[in-house]
Amino acid sequence: MHVAIVMDGNGRWAQEQGQPRIFGHREGANAVRRAVEAARHEAIDVLTLFAFSSDNWGRPVNEVSALMDLFGLYLESETKRCRQNGIRLSVIGRRDRLPVSLVEAIHLAEERTAAGDHMLLRIAVDYSARDSIYRAARAVDSAVSREFFELAIQAVMYSVSPALDVDLLIRTGGEMRLSDFLLWECAYAELVFLKKMWPDFRAKDLRDAIGEFHSRNRRFGKVPVAANPPVLTPAADMTNIPVLSQ
Ligand code: IPE
Ligand code: IPE
Ligand code: MG
Protein backbone atom coordinates (compact mmCIF):
# COMPACT_ATOMS: atom_id res chain seq x y z
CA MET A 1 0.00 0.00 0.00
CA HIS A 2 1.28 3.43 -0.97
CA VAL A 3 0.30 6.28 1.35
CA ALA A 4 1.15 9.89 0.51
CA ILE A 5 0.80 12.79 2.92
CA VAL A 6 0.64 16.54 2.33
CA MET A 7 1.97 17.67 5.69
CA ASP A 8 0.27 21.03 5.88
CA GLY A 9 -0.45 23.46 8.72
CA ASN A 10 2.89 23.97 10.50
CA GLY A 11 2.75 27.75 10.18
CA ARG A 12 -0.82 28.12 11.42
CA TRP A 13 -0.14 25.71 14.27
CA ALA A 14 2.71 27.93 15.45
CA GLN A 15 0.81 31.16 14.95
CA GLU A 16 -2.10 29.81 17.00
CA GLN A 17 0.35 29.69 19.89
CA GLY A 18 1.85 33.08 19.22
CA GLN A 19 5.08 31.49 17.97
CA PRO A 20 7.01 32.10 14.73
CA ARG A 21 6.24 29.79 11.82
CA ILE A 22 9.63 28.10 12.14
CA PHE A 23 8.57 26.80 15.55
CA GLY A 24 5.79 24.94 13.74
CA HIS A 25 8.22 23.44 11.23
CA ARG A 26 10.37 22.16 14.07
CA GLU A 27 7.37 20.50 15.67
CA GLY A 28 6.40 19.29 12.18
CA ALA A 29 9.68 17.38 12.01
CA ASN A 30 8.72 15.55 15.20
CA ALA A 31 5.38 14.69 13.64
CA VAL A 32 7.29 13.22 10.67
CA ARG A 33 9.19 10.94 13.04
CA ARG A 34 5.94 9.80 14.63
CA ALA A 35 4.25 9.26 11.27
CA VAL A 36 7.13 7.17 9.93
CA GLU A 37 7.13 5.07 13.09
CA ALA A 38 3.36 4.59 12.82
CA ALA A 39 3.59 3.72 9.12
CA ARG A 40 6.15 1.04 9.91
CA HIS A 41 3.55 -0.71 12.04
CA GLU A 42 0.85 -0.55 9.40
CA ALA A 43 0.90 -2.48 6.15
CA ILE A 44 2.47 0.40 4.27
CA ASP A 45 5.08 -0.40 1.63
CA VAL A 46 5.67 3.13 0.43
CA LEU A 47 5.20 6.38 2.35
CA THR A 48 5.66 9.61 0.39
CA LEU A 49 5.77 12.82 2.40
CA PHE A 50 5.45 16.29 0.87
CA ALA A 51 8.00 18.36 2.76
CA PHE A 52 8.78 21.27 0.42
CA SER A 53 7.11 22.17 -2.84
CA SER A 54 8.82 23.98 -5.68
CA ASP A 55 6.41 26.85 -5.02
CA ASN A 56 7.62 27.06 -1.42
CA TRP A 57 10.78 28.81 -2.69
CA GLY A 58 8.55 31.88 -2.79
CA ARG A 59 8.43 32.06 1.02
CA PRO A 60 10.57 34.45 3.09
CA VAL A 61 14.28 33.63 2.88
CA ASN A 62 14.61 32.92 6.61
CA GLU A 63 11.76 30.40 6.52
CA VAL A 64 13.24 28.64 3.48
CA SER A 65 16.70 28.41 5.00
CA ALA A 66 15.27 27.19 8.31
CA LEU A 67 13.44 24.45 6.40
CA MET A 68 16.61 23.44 4.54
CA ASP A 69 18.48 23.27 7.86
CA LEU A 70 15.71 21.12 9.32
CA PHE A 71 15.91 18.63 6.42
CA GLY A 72 19.62 18.32 6.98
CA LEU A 73 19.13 17.71 10.70
CA TYR A 74 16.33 15.25 10.01
CA LEU A 75 18.48 13.21 7.63
CA GLU A 76 21.37 13.26 10.06
CA SER A 77 19.28 12.02 12.98
CA GLU A 78 16.97 9.63 11.14
CA THR A 79 19.31 7.77 8.80
CA LYS A 80 20.50 5.48 11.58
CA ARG A 81 16.96 4.79 12.78
CA CYS A 82 15.82 4.05 9.22
CA ARG A 83 18.73 1.67 8.74
CA GLN A 84 17.90 -0.15 11.97
CA ASN A 85 14.26 -0.48 10.99
CA GLY A 86 14.77 -1.60 7.40
CA ILE A 87 13.47 1.66 5.97
CA ARG A 88 14.90 2.76 2.65
CA LEU A 89 15.00 6.50 2.39
CA SER A 90 14.74 8.34 -0.87
CA VAL A 91 14.30 12.00 -1.72
CA ILE A 92 12.25 12.94 -4.76
CA GLY A 93 12.27 16.31 -6.48
CA ARG A 94 14.87 18.57 -8.02
CA ARG A 95 18.30 18.65 -6.43
CA ASP A 96 20.00 21.33 -8.47
CA ARG A 97 18.56 24.18 -6.38
CA LEU A 98 19.24 22.66 -2.96
CA PRO A 99 22.22 23.67 -0.80
CA VAL A 100 25.24 21.51 -1.71
CA SER A 101 25.57 20.25 1.88
CA LEU A 102 21.96 19.05 1.80
CA VAL A 103 22.48 17.25 -1.51
CA GLU A 104 25.45 15.48 0.07
CA ALA A 105 23.40 14.54 3.13
CA ILE A 106 20.69 13.15 0.84
CA HIS A 107 23.21 11.01 -1.08
CA LEU A 108 24.62 9.68 2.15
CA ALA A 109 21.21 8.90 3.65
CA GLU A 110 20.10 7.13 0.47
CA GLU A 111 23.30 5.15 0.29
CA ARG A 112 23.22 4.09 3.93
CA THR A 113 19.61 2.97 3.84
CA ALA A 114 19.68 1.38 0.38
CA ALA A 115 19.36 -2.15 1.74
CA GLY A 116 16.12 -1.41 3.64
CA ASP A 117 13.32 -3.68 2.45
CA HIS A 118 10.62 -3.13 5.06
CA MET A 119 9.31 0.19 3.80
CA LEU A 120 10.29 2.84 1.28
CA LEU A 121 10.14 6.35 2.73
CA ARG A 122 10.15 9.04 0.06
CA ILE A 123 10.49 12.65 1.04
CA ALA A 124 9.48 15.19 -1.58
CA VAL A 125 11.73 18.26 -1.50
CA ASP A 126 11.67 20.94 -4.22
CA TYR A 127 8.99 18.77 -5.73
CA SER A 128 6.48 19.77 -8.38
CA ALA A 129 4.29 17.12 -10.00
CA ARG A 130 3.84 19.22 -13.12
CA ASP A 131 7.56 19.67 -13.45
CA SER A 132 8.17 15.93 -13.04
CA ILE A 133 5.58 15.16 -15.72
CA TYR A 134 7.11 17.79 -17.99
CA ARG A 135 10.58 16.33 -17.59
CA ALA A 136 9.35 12.79 -18.15
CA ALA A 137 7.39 13.83 -21.22
CA ARG A 138 10.41 15.58 -22.70
CA ALA A 139 12.43 12.43 -22.29
CA VAL A 140 9.90 10.36 -24.17
CA ASP A 141 9.39 10.42 -27.91
CA SER A 142 5.98 11.96 -28.61
CA ALA A 143 5.32 9.49 -31.44
CA VAL A 144 5.17 6.41 -29.19
CA SER A 145 1.99 4.58 -28.20
CA ARG A 146 0.02 5.62 -25.13
CA GLU A 147 0.97 2.37 -23.33
CA PHE A 148 4.65 2.91 -24.00
CA PHE A 149 4.35 6.55 -23.02
CA GLU A 150 2.81 5.60 -19.66
CA LEU A 151 5.52 3.02 -18.95
CA ALA A 152 8.26 5.37 -20.02
CA ILE A 153 6.89 8.30 -18.09
CA GLN A 154 6.65 6.21 -14.93
CA ALA A 155 10.21 5.04 -15.41
CA VAL A 156 11.58 8.49 -16.03
CA MET A 157 9.69 10.30 -13.31
CA TYR A 158 11.57 10.97 -10.14
CA SER A 159 10.11 7.96 -8.47
CA VAL A 160 12.19 4.96 -7.53
CA SER A 161 9.19 3.02 -6.34
CA PRO A 162 7.60 0.19 -8.27
CA ALA A 163 4.33 0.89 -6.44
CA LEU A 164 4.04 4.30 -7.99
CA ASP A 165 0.29 4.76 -7.84
CA VAL A 166 -0.91 6.30 -4.60
CA ASP A 167 -3.61 4.33 -2.79
CA LEU A 168 -4.33 6.79 -0.02
CA LEU A 169 -3.56 10.49 0.06
CA ILE A 170 -3.89 12.31 3.36
CA ARG A 171 -3.71 16.08 3.72
CA THR A 172 -3.69 17.81 7.09
CA GLY A 173 -4.34 21.50 7.68
CA GLY A 174 -7.90 21.68 6.41
CA GLU A 175 -7.26 22.56 2.77
CA MET A 176 -8.77 20.27 0.16
CA ARG A 177 -6.32 20.52 -2.69
CA LEU A 178 -3.26 18.73 -4.07
CA SER A 179 -0.95 21.76 -4.42
CA ASP A 180 1.01 20.12 -7.28
CA PHE A 181 1.73 16.88 -5.40
CA LEU A 182 1.79 13.51 -7.22
CA LEU A 183 -0.79 14.54 -9.83
CA TRP A 184 -0.03 11.55 -12.06
CA GLU A 185 0.19 9.01 -9.25
CA CYS A 186 -3.05 10.10 -7.57
CA ALA A 187 -5.26 9.22 -10.55
CA TYR A 188 -7.24 6.76 -8.41
CA ALA A 189 -6.02 7.65 -4.93
CA GLU A 190 -8.52 7.76 -2.09
CA LEU A 191 -8.39 11.23 -0.58
CA VAL A 192 -8.65 11.93 3.15
CA PHE A 193 -8.57 15.54 4.32
CA LEU A 194 -8.03 16.29 7.99
CA LYS A 195 -8.74 19.58 9.71
CA LYS A 196 -5.97 19.16 12.23
CA MET A 197 -2.61 20.78 11.61
CA TRP A 198 0.40 18.61 10.80
CA PRO A 199 2.20 19.01 14.17
CA ASP A 200 -0.92 17.50 15.82
CA PHE A 201 -0.81 14.39 13.61
CA ARG A 202 -0.66 11.17 15.64
CA ALA A 203 -0.43 7.43 14.94
CA LYS A 204 -4.18 7.16 15.50
CA ASP A 205 -4.83 9.62 12.64
CA LEU A 206 -2.92 7.36 10.28
CA ARG A 207 -4.77 4.29 11.56
CA ASP A 208 -8.13 6.04 11.16
CA ALA A 209 -7.29 7.18 7.64
CA ILE A 210 -6.31 3.65 6.69
CA GLY A 211 -9.58 2.41 8.21
CA GLU A 212 -11.44 4.96 6.11
CA PHE A 213 -9.51 3.77 3.04
CA HIS A 214 -10.61 0.18 3.64
CA SER A 215 -14.24 1.22 3.98
CA ARG A 216 -14.21 2.79 0.51
CA ASN A 217 -15.32 0.96 -2.59
CA ARG A 218 -12.61 1.39 -5.22
CA ARG A 219 -13.99 0.80 -8.66
CA PHE A 220 -11.30 2.13 -11.03
CA GLY A 221 -14.00 3.05 -13.49
CA LYS A 222 -15.47 -0.45 -13.53
CA VAL A 223 -18.67 -1.91 -12.07
CA PRO A 224 -17.93 -4.03 -9.03
CA VAL A 225 -19.32 -7.58 -9.23
CA ALA A 226 -21.07 -7.28 -5.85
CA ALA A 227 -22.94 -4.19 -6.98
CA ASN A 228 -24.36 -5.82 -10.12
CA PRO A 229 -28.12 -6.24 -9.71
CA PRO A 230 -29.16 -9.92 -9.67
CA VAL A 231 -30.41 -11.21 -13.02
CA LEU A 232 -34.20 -11.12 -12.85
CA THR A 233 -36.74 -13.44 -14.45
CA PRO A 234 -39.04 -11.57 -16.90
CA ALA A 235 -41.97 -11.76 -14.45
CA ALA A 236 -39.93 -10.44 -11.55
CA ASP A 237 -38.57 -7.84 -13.88
CA MET A 238 -42.07 -6.58 -14.65
CA THR A 239 -43.11 -6.36 -11.01
CA ASN A 240 -39.98 -4.36 -10.25
CA ILE A 241 -40.71 -1.61 -12.73
CA PRO A 242 -41.53 1.41 -10.60
CA VAL A 243 -44.87 3.10 -11.21
CA LEU A 244 -44.24 6.71 -12.00
CA SER A 245 -46.62 9.14 -10.35
CA GLN A 246 -47.80 12.14 -12.36
C1 IPE B 1 3.52 22.82 5.66
O1 IPE B 1 3.08 23.78 6.54
C2 IPE B 1 5.02 22.77 5.57
C3 IPE B 1 5.55 23.35 4.33
C4 IPE B 1 4.86 23.75 3.30
C5 IPE B 1 6.98 23.48 4.26
P1 IPE B 1 2.89 25.30 6.11
O2 IPE B 1 4.18 26.01 6.33
O3 IPE B 1 2.33 25.39 4.75
O4 IPE B 1 1.83 25.77 7.18
P2 IPE B 1 0.57 26.68 6.92
O5 IPE B 1 -0.25 26.02 5.83
O6 IPE B 1 1.07 28.02 6.50
O7 IPE B 1 -0.14 26.70 8.22
C1 IPE C 1 1.79 22.11 0.24
O1 IPE C 1 1.46 23.03 1.21
C2 IPE C 1 3.25 21.80 0.29
C3 IPE C 1 3.70 21.07 1.46
C4 IPE C 1 2.98 20.62 2.43
C5 IPE C 1 5.11 20.83 1.50
P1 IPE C 1 1.36 24.60 0.90
O2 IPE C 1 1.03 25.24 2.16
O3 IPE C 1 2.59 25.04 0.21
O4 IPE C 1 0.16 24.63 -0.15
P2 IPE C 1 -0.88 25.78 -0.45
O5 IPE C 1 -0.10 27.03 -0.68
O6 IPE C 1 -1.78 25.92 0.74
O7 IPE C 1 -1.63 25.29 -1.64
MG1 MG D 1 0.42 25.46 4.00
Tab-separated table of C-alpha atoms and ligand atoms in Angstrom:
chain	number	residue	atom	x	y	z
A	1	MET	CA	0.000	0.000	0.000
A	2	HIS	CA	1.280	3.425	-0.968
A	3	VAL	CA	0.301	6.284	1.347
A	4	ALA	CA	1.154	9.891	0.510
A	5	ILE	CA	0.796	12.791	2.923
A	6	VAL	CA	0.637	16.539	2.327
A	7	MET	CA	1.971	17.672	5.693
A	8	ASP	CA	0.271	21.034	5.881
A	9	GLY	CA	-0.447	23.459	8.722
A	10	ASN	CA	2.888	23.967	10.498
A	11	GLY	CA	2.748	27.754	10.183
A	12	ARG	CA	-0.820	28.124	11.418
A	13	TRP	CA	-0.140	25.709	14.270
A	14	ALA	CA	2.712	27.926	15.448
A	15	GLN	CA	0.806	31.156	14.947
A	16	GLU	CA	-2.098	29.808	16.999
A	17	GLN	CA	0.349	29.693	19.893
A	18	GLY	CA	1.851	33.076	19.218
A	19	GLN	CA	5.077	31.487	17.971
A	20	PRO	CA	7.010	32.104	14.733
A	21	ARG	CA	6.245	29.787	11.818
A	22	ILE	CA	9.628	28.100	12.138
A	23	PHE	CA	8.572	26.798	15.547
A	24	GLY	CA	5.788	24.937	13.741
A	25	HIS	CA	8.217	23.440	11.232
A	26	ARG	CA	10.372	22.158	14.075
A	27	GLU	CA	7.366	20.499	15.671
A	28	GLY	CA	6.400	19.285	12.184
A	29	ALA	CA	9.677	17.379	12.008
A	30	ASN	CA	8.716	15.548	15.200
A	31	ALA	CA	5.382	14.693	13.638
A	32	VAL	CA	7.286	13.218	10.675
A	33	ARG	CA	9.194	10.942	13.039
A	34	ARG	CA	5.937	9.801	14.633
A	35	ALA	CA	4.254	9.256	11.273
A	36	VAL	CA	7.134	7.169	9.930
A	37	GLU	CA	7.135	5.074	13.092
A	38	ALA	CA	3.365	4.595	12.819
A	39	ALA	CA	3.589	3.719	9.122
A	40	ARG	CA	6.152	1.041	9.905
A	41	HIS	CA	3.553	-0.712	12.044
A	42	GLU	CA	0.852	-0.545	9.402
A	43	ALA	CA	0.903	-2.476	6.155
A	44	ILE	CA	2.468	0.397	4.268
A	45	ASP	CA	5.081	-0.395	1.626
A	46	VAL	CA	5.671	3.129	0.426
A	47	LEU	CA	5.200	6.376	2.345
A	48	THR	CA	5.663	9.609	0.390
A	49	LEU	CA	5.769	12.822	2.404
A	50	PHE	CA	5.449	16.290	0.875
A	51	ALA	CA	8.001	18.365	2.765
A	52	PHE	CA	8.781	21.270	0.424
A	53	SER	CA	7.106	22.169	-2.838
A	54	SER	CA	8.822	23.983	-5.678
A	55	ASP	CA	6.407	26.845	-5.016
A	56	ASN	CA	7.617	27.061	-1.419
A	57	TRP	CA	10.776	28.813	-2.689
A	58	GLY	CA	8.554	31.878	-2.795
A	59	ARG	CA	8.432	32.062	1.022
A	60	PRO	CA	10.574	34.447	3.092
A	61	VAL	CA	14.277	33.627	2.884
A	62	ASN	CA	14.614	32.916	6.612
A	63	GLU	CA	11.759	30.395	6.516
A	64	VAL	CA	13.236	28.644	3.476
A	65	SER	CA	16.698	28.414	5.001
A	66	ALA	CA	15.269	27.189	8.312
A	67	LEU	CA	13.437	24.449	6.403
A	68	MET	CA	16.613	23.437	4.541
A	69	ASP	CA	18.483	23.267	7.858
A	70	LEU	CA	15.705	21.124	9.317
A	71	PHE	CA	15.907	18.634	6.416
A	72	GLY	CA	19.620	18.321	6.980
A	73	LEU	CA	19.132	17.714	10.701
A	74	TYR	CA	16.334	15.247	10.012
A	75	LEU	CA	18.480	13.215	7.628
A	76	GLU	CA	21.366	13.262	10.062
A	77	SER	CA	19.281	12.023	12.982
A	78	GLU	CA	16.975	9.632	11.136
A	79	THR	CA	19.313	7.769	8.797
A	80	LYS	CA	20.499	5.478	11.582
A	81	ARG	CA	16.956	4.788	12.777
A	82	CYS	CA	15.824	4.046	9.221
A	83	ARG	CA	18.731	1.666	8.744
A	84	GLN	CA	17.903	-0.153	11.972
A	85	ASN	CA	14.265	-0.483	10.987
A	86	GLY	CA	14.768	-1.600	7.405
A	87	ILE	CA	13.468	1.664	5.971
A	88	ARG	CA	14.905	2.764	2.646
A	89	LEU	CA	15.001	6.504	2.393
A	90	SER	CA	14.740	8.339	-0.871
A	91	VAL	CA	14.300	12.000	-1.716
A	92	ILE	CA	12.248	12.939	-4.758
A	93	GLY	CA	12.266	16.308	-6.476
A	94	ARG	CA	14.873	18.569	-8.017
A	95	ARG	CA	18.298	18.654	-6.429
A	96	ASP	CA	19.998	21.327	-8.470
A	97	ARG	CA	18.563	24.176	-6.383
A	98	LEU	CA	19.237	22.656	-2.957
A	99	PRO	CA	22.222	23.674	-0.804
A	100	VAL	CA	25.235	21.513	-1.706
A	101	SER	CA	25.566	20.253	1.879
A	102	LEU	CA	21.961	19.054	1.801
A	103	VAL	CA	22.479	17.251	-1.508
A	104	GLU	CA	25.452	15.477	0.066
A	105	ALA	CA	23.404	14.544	3.131
A	106	ILE	CA	20.693	13.146	0.843
A	107	HIS	CA	23.210	11.014	-1.078
A	108	LEU	CA	24.622	9.684	2.147
A	109	ALA	CA	21.207	8.895	3.647
A	110	GLU	CA	20.102	7.129	0.468
A	111	GLU	CA	23.298	5.152	0.287
A	112	ARG	CA	23.221	4.094	3.927
A	113	THR	CA	19.609	2.974	3.844
A	114	ALA	CA	19.682	1.382	0.376
A	115	ALA	CA	19.356	-2.149	1.742
A	116	GLY	CA	16.124	-1.412	3.640
A	117	ASP	CA	13.324	-3.679	2.449
A	118	HIS	CA	10.615	-3.131	5.056
A	119	MET	CA	9.306	0.192	3.802
A	120	LEU	CA	10.287	2.837	1.283
A	121	LEU	CA	10.145	6.352	2.729
A	122	ARG	CA	10.145	9.037	0.064
A	123	ILE	CA	10.493	12.651	1.045
A	124	ALA	CA	9.484	15.189	-1.584
A	125	VAL	CA	11.731	18.256	-1.497
A	126	ASP	CA	11.671	20.945	-4.223
A	127	TYR	CA	8.995	18.774	-5.729
A	128	SER	CA	6.480	19.772	-8.380
A	129	ALA	CA	4.295	17.118	-9.998
A	130	ARG	CA	3.840	19.221	-13.119
A	131	ASP	CA	7.559	19.667	-13.447
A	132	SER	CA	8.173	15.930	-13.042
A	133	ILE	CA	5.577	15.159	-15.716
A	134	TYR	CA	7.111	17.788	-17.993
A	135	ARG	CA	10.582	16.331	-17.594
A	136	ALA	CA	9.352	12.795	-18.149
A	137	ALA	CA	7.394	13.834	-21.223
A	138	ARG	CA	10.412	15.578	-22.700
A	139	ALA	CA	12.433	12.434	-22.286
A	140	VAL	CA	9.905	10.363	-24.165
A	141	ASP	CA	9.386	10.423	-27.915
A	142	SER	CA	5.975	11.957	-28.607
A	143	ALA	CA	5.325	9.494	-31.436
A	144	VAL	CA	5.166	6.409	-29.191
A	145	SER	CA	1.992	4.582	-28.202
A	146	ARG	CA	0.017	5.623	-25.127
A	147	GLU	CA	0.970	2.373	-23.331
A	148	PHE	CA	4.654	2.912	-23.998
A	149	PHE	CA	4.346	6.547	-23.019
A	150	GLU	CA	2.808	5.596	-19.655
A	151	LEU	CA	5.517	3.020	-18.954
A	152	ALA	CA	8.258	5.371	-20.024
A	153	ILE	CA	6.892	8.300	-18.089
A	154	GLN	CA	6.652	6.210	-14.930
A	155	ALA	CA	10.214	5.041	-15.407
A	156	VAL	CA	11.580	8.489	-16.029
A	157	MET	CA	9.688	10.303	-13.309
A	158	TYR	CA	11.571	10.973	-10.139
A	159	SER	CA	10.113	7.957	-8.470
A	160	VAL	CA	12.188	4.959	-7.528
A	161	SER	CA	9.188	3.017	-6.337
A	162	PRO	CA	7.597	0.186	-8.273
A	163	ALA	CA	4.327	0.890	-6.436
A	164	LEU	CA	4.044	4.296	-7.989
A	165	ASP	CA	0.292	4.761	-7.841
A	166	VAL	CA	-0.913	6.303	-4.599
A	167	ASP	CA	-3.605	4.331	-2.791
A	168	LEU	CA	-4.333	6.786	-0.019
A	169	LEU	CA	-3.558	10.489	0.062
A	170	ILE	CA	-3.888	12.311	3.365
A	171	ARG	CA	-3.713	16.084	3.725
A	172	THR	CA	-3.687	17.807	7.092
A	173	GLY	CA	-4.337	21.498	7.682
A	174	GLY	CA	-7.898	21.679	6.415
A	175	GLU	CA	-7.263	22.560	2.766
A	176	MET	CA	-8.772	20.272	0.160
A	177	ARG	CA	-6.318	20.516	-2.693
A	178	LEU	CA	-3.264	18.729	-4.066
A	179	SER	CA	-0.950	21.758	-4.424
A	180	ASP	CA	1.008	20.123	-7.277
A	181	PHE	CA	1.732	16.882	-5.397
A	182	LEU	CA	1.787	13.514	-7.225
A	183	LEU	CA	-0.787	14.545	-9.826
A	184	TRP	CA	-0.031	11.555	-12.056
A	185	GLU	CA	0.193	9.014	-9.250
A	186	CYS	CA	-3.049	10.098	-7.566
A	187	ALA	CA	-5.258	9.216	-10.545
A	188	TYR	CA	-7.243	6.757	-8.407
A	189	ALA	CA	-6.019	7.646	-4.934
A	190	GLU	CA	-8.523	7.763	-2.090
A	191	LEU	CA	-8.392	11.235	-0.576
A	192	VAL	CA	-8.650	11.929	3.148
A	193	PHE	CA	-8.572	15.540	4.320
A	194	LEU	CA	-8.028	16.289	7.987
A	195	LYS	CA	-8.737	19.581	9.714
A	196	LYS	CA	-5.968	19.155	12.233
A	197	MET	CA	-2.606	20.782	11.614
A	198	TRP	CA	0.398	18.609	10.802
A	199	PRO	CA	2.197	19.011	14.175
A	200	ASP	CA	-0.916	17.497	15.816
A	201	PHE	CA	-0.813	14.393	13.609
A	202	ARG	CA	-0.659	11.170	15.638
A	203	ALA	CA	-0.429	7.427	14.943
A	204	LYS	CA	-4.175	7.164	15.499
A	205	ASP	CA	-4.826	9.618	12.644
A	206	LEU	CA	-2.923	7.362	10.279
A	207	ARG	CA	-4.767	4.292	11.561
A	208	ASP	CA	-8.129	6.043	11.165
A	209	ALA	CA	-7.290	7.182	7.641
A	210	ILE	CA	-6.306	3.646	6.691
A	211	GLY	CA	-9.578	2.413	8.214
A	212	GLU	CA	-11.440	4.963	6.111
A	213	PHE	CA	-9.514	3.774	3.038
A	214	HIS	CA	-10.605	0.181	3.643
A	215	SER	CA	-14.239	1.223	3.984
A	216	ARG	CA	-14.212	2.793	0.506
A	217	ASN	CA	-15.315	0.961	-2.595
A	218	ARG	CA	-12.610	1.389	-5.219
A	219	ARG	CA	-13.990	0.803	-8.663
A	220	PHE	CA	-11.303	2.126	-11.033
A	221	GLY	CA	-14.005	3.054	-13.493
A	222	LYS	CA	-15.472	-0.450	-13.532
A	223	VAL	CA	-18.671	-1.905	-12.075
A	224	PRO	CA	-17.932	-4.032	-9.029
A	225	VAL	CA	-19.323	-7.576	-9.232
A	226	ALA	CA	-21.067	-7.282	-5.851
A	227	ALA	CA	-22.937	-4.186	-6.981
A	228	ASN	CA	-24.360	-5.824	-10.117
A	229	PRO	CA	-28.121	-6.244	-9.709
A	230	PRO	CA	-29.164	-9.922	-9.674
A	231	VAL	CA	-30.412	-11.210	-13.022
A	232	LEU	CA	-34.198	-11.120	-12.850
A	233	THR	CA	-36.742	-13.440	-14.446
A	234	PRO	CA	-39.043	-11.570	-16.902
A	235	ALA	CA	-41.968	-11.759	-14.449
A	236	ALA	CA	-39.931	-10.440	-11.549
A	237	ASP	CA	-38.568	-7.844	-13.884
A	238	MET	CA	-42.066	-6.582	-14.646
A	239	THR	CA	-43.109	-6.361	-11.006
A	240	ASN	CA	-39.982	-4.357	-10.248
A	241	ILE	CA	-40.708	-1.609	-12.726
A	242	PRO	CA	-41.530	1.410	-10.603
A	243	VAL	CA	-44.871	3.104	-11.214
A	244	LEU	CA	-44.241	6.713	-12.002
A	245	SER	CA	-46.615	9.135	-10.349
A	246	GLN	CA	-47.798	12.137	-12.361
B	1	IPE	C1	3.522	22.823	5.661
B	1	IPE	O1	3.079	23.778	6.545
B	1	IPE	C2	5.015	22.773	5.571
B	1	IPE	C3	5.548	23.346	4.332
B	1	IPE	C4	4.862	23.746	3.296
B	1	IPE	C5	6.982	23.475	4.260
B	1	IPE	P1	2.891	25.298	6.114
B	1	IPE	O2	4.176	26.005	6.329
B	1	IPE	O3	2.333	25.391	4.749
B	1	IPE	O4	1.827	25.771	7.176
B	1	IPE	P2	0.566	26.675	6.923
B	1	IPE	O5	-0.248	26.021	5.833
B	1	IPE	O6	1.071	28.023	6.503
B	1	IPE	O7	-0.142	26.699	8.218
B	2	IPE	C1	1.789	22.109	0.240
B	2	IPE	O1	1.464	23.028	1.213
B	2	IPE	C2	3.245	21.798	0.289
B	2	IPE	C3	3.705	21.073	1.457
B	2	IPE	C4	2.976	20.624	2.426
B	2	IPE	C5	5.113	20.828	1.499
B	2	IPE	P1	1.362	24.603	0.898
B	2	IPE	O2	1.032	25.241	2.163
B	2	IPE	O3	2.594	25.044	0.208
B	2	IPE	O4	0.160	24.629	-0.152
B	2	IPE	P2	-0.883	25.785	-0.451
B	2	IPE	O5	-0.100	27.031	-0.683
B	2	IPE	O6	-1.785	25.916	0.740
B	2	IPE	O7	-1.625	25.291	-1.640
B	3	MG	MG	0.425	25.460	3.998
